[in-house]
Coordinates of C-alpha atoms in Angstrom, one line a residue:
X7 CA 15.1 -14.0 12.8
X8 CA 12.8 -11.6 14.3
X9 CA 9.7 -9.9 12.6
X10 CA 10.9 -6.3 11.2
X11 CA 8.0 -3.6 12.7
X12 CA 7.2 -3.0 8.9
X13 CA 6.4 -6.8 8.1
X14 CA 4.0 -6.7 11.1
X15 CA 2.4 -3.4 9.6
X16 CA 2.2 -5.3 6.6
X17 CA 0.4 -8.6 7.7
X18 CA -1.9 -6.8 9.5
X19 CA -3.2 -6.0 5.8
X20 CA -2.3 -8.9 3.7
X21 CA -3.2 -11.6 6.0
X22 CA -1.2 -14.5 5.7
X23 CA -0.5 -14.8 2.3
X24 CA 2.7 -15.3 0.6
X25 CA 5.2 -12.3 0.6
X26 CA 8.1 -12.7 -1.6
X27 CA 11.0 -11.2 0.8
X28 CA 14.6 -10.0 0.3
X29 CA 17.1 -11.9 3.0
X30 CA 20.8 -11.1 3.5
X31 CA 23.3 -13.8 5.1
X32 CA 26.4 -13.5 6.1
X33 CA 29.2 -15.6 6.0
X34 CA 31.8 -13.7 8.5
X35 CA 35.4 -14.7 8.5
X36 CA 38.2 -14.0 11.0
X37 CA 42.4 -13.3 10.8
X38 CA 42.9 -17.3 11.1
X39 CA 40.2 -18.2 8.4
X40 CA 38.0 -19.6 10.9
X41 CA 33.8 -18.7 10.0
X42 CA 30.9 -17.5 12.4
X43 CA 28.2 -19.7 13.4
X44 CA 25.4 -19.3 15.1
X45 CA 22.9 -22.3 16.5
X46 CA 19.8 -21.4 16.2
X47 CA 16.7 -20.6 19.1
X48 CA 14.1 -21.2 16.8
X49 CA 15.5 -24.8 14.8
X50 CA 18.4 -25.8 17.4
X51 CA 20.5 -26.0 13.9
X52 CA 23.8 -24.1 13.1
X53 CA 23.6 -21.7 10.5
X54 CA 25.3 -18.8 9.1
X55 CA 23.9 -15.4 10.4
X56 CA 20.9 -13.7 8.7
X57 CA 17.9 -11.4 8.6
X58 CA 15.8 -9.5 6.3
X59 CA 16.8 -5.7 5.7
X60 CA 14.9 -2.6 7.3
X61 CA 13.1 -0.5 4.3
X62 CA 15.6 1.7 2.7
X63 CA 18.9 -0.2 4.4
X64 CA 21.4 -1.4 1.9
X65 CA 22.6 -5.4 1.8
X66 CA 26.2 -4.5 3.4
X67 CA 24.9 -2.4 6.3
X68 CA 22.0 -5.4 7.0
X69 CA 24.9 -8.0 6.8
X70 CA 26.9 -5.7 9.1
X71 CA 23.6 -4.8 11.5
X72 CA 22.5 -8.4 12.2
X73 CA 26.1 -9.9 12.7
X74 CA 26.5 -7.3 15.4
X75 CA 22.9 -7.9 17.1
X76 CA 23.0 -11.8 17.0
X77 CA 26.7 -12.3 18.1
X78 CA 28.6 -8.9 18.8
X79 CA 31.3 -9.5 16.6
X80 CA 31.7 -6.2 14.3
X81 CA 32.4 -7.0 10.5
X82 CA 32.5 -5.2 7.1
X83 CA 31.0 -6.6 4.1
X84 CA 33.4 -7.3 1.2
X85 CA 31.7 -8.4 -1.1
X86 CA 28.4 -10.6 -2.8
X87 CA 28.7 -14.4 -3.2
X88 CA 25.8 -15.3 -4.1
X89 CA 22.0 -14.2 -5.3
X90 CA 19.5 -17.1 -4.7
X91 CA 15.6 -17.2 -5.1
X92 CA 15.2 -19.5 -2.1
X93 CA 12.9 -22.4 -4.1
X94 CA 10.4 -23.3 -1.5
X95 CA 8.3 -21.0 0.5
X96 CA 8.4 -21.0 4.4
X97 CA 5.3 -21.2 6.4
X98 CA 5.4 -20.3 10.1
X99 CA 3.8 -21.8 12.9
X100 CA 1.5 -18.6 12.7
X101 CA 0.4 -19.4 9.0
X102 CA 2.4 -16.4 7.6
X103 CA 4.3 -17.7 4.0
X104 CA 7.2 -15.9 2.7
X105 CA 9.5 -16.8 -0.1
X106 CA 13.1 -15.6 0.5
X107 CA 15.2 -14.1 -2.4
X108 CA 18.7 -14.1 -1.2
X109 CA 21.7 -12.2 -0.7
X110 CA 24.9 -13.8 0.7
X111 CA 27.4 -11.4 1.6
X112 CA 31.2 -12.4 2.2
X113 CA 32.3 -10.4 5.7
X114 CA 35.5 -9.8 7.8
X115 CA 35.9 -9.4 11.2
X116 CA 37.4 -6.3 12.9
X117 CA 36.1 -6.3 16.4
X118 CA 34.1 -7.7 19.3
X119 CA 33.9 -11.3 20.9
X120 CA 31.7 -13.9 19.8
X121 CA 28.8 -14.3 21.9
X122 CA 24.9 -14.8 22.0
X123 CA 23.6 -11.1 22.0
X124 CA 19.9 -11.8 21.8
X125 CA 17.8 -14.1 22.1
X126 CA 18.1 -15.6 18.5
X127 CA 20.7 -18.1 18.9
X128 CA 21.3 -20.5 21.6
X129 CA 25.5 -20.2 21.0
X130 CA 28.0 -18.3 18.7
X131 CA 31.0 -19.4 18.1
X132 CA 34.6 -19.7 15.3
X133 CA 34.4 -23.1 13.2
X134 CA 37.5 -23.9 11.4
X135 CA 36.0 -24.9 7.7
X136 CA 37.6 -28.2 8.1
X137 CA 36.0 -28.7 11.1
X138 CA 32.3 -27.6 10.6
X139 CA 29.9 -28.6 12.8
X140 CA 26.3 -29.9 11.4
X141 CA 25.1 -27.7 8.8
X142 CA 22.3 -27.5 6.2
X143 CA 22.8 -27.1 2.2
X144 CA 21.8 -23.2 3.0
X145 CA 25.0 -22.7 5.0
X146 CA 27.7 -25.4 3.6
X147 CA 26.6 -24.0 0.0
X148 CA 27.2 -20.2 1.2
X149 CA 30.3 -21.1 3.0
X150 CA 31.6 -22.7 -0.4
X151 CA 30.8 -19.8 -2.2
X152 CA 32.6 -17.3 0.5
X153 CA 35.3 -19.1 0.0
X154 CA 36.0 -19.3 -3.4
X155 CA 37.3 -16.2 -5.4
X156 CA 35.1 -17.0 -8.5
X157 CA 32.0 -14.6 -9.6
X158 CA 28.9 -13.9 -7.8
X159 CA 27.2 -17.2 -8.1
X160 CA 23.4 -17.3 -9.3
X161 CA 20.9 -19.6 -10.9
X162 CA 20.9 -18.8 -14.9
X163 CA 17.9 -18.1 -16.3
X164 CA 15.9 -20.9 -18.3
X165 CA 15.9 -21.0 -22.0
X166 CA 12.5 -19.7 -23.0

């Protein structure tokens, strides 16, 4: 995912120290129940599509927003799956660390054809769920999730 302006305001304060950052994903159906995937530029992995929300913008409209921008397909949210303090931090070639808390967002399709719209995936495409291609934890554990008509799924809290 790209750098949001306001992160790069930010860093140019707080140095590379570890900023605990909200993330939406998106787990994007179609009519036939197939899911969107996008491979990656920066990994080379398939994933489910993601980004971090602009100040102010709510989780839907960022679900909606990056779907568009990484693959042109248009989607409305429906609803959350899933809230999930990612457990390890991620450090970037640059030295910049940020811890991800987050939000995975059910979507349906309603318009546009799958395609790479910027330069953040090196393909887009439909997967039947049946026939996913190679994906991470993150993504096979969000699909799940979409999928199932259970509660918003989150980590309980620890007995103190």
């Amino acid at each position: 995912m790209g750098t949001p302006d306001f992160i790069k305001e930010l860093r140019a304060t707080a140095g590379h120290q570890l900023l605990l950052l909200p993330g939406i994903s998106a787990v994007v159906f179609d009519d036939e129940g197939r899911v969107l995937l996008g491979r990656r530029a920066d990994t080379g992995a398939w994933s489910i599509v993601g980004g971090i929300p602009e100040p102010g913008e709510d989780p839907a409209t960022t679900a909606e927003r990056e779907v568009y921008e990484e693959t042109a397909v248009r989607c409305k949210a429906e609803r959350v799956v899933l809230v999930h303090a990612l457990p390890e931090p991620v450090t970037y070639p640059n030295g910049d660390r940020c811890q991800f808390l987050d939000i995975t967002l059910r979507c349906r399709a309603v318009g546009g054809e799958a395609r790479v719209n910027d330069d953040e995936s090196l393909e887009v495409g439909w997967f039947s769920v049946d026939a996913l291609p190679e994906l991470g934890e993150f993504a096979r554990f969000r699909i799940k999730q979409a999928l199932s008509d259970g509660p918003t799924w989150f980590r309980p809290a620890t007995d103190v």
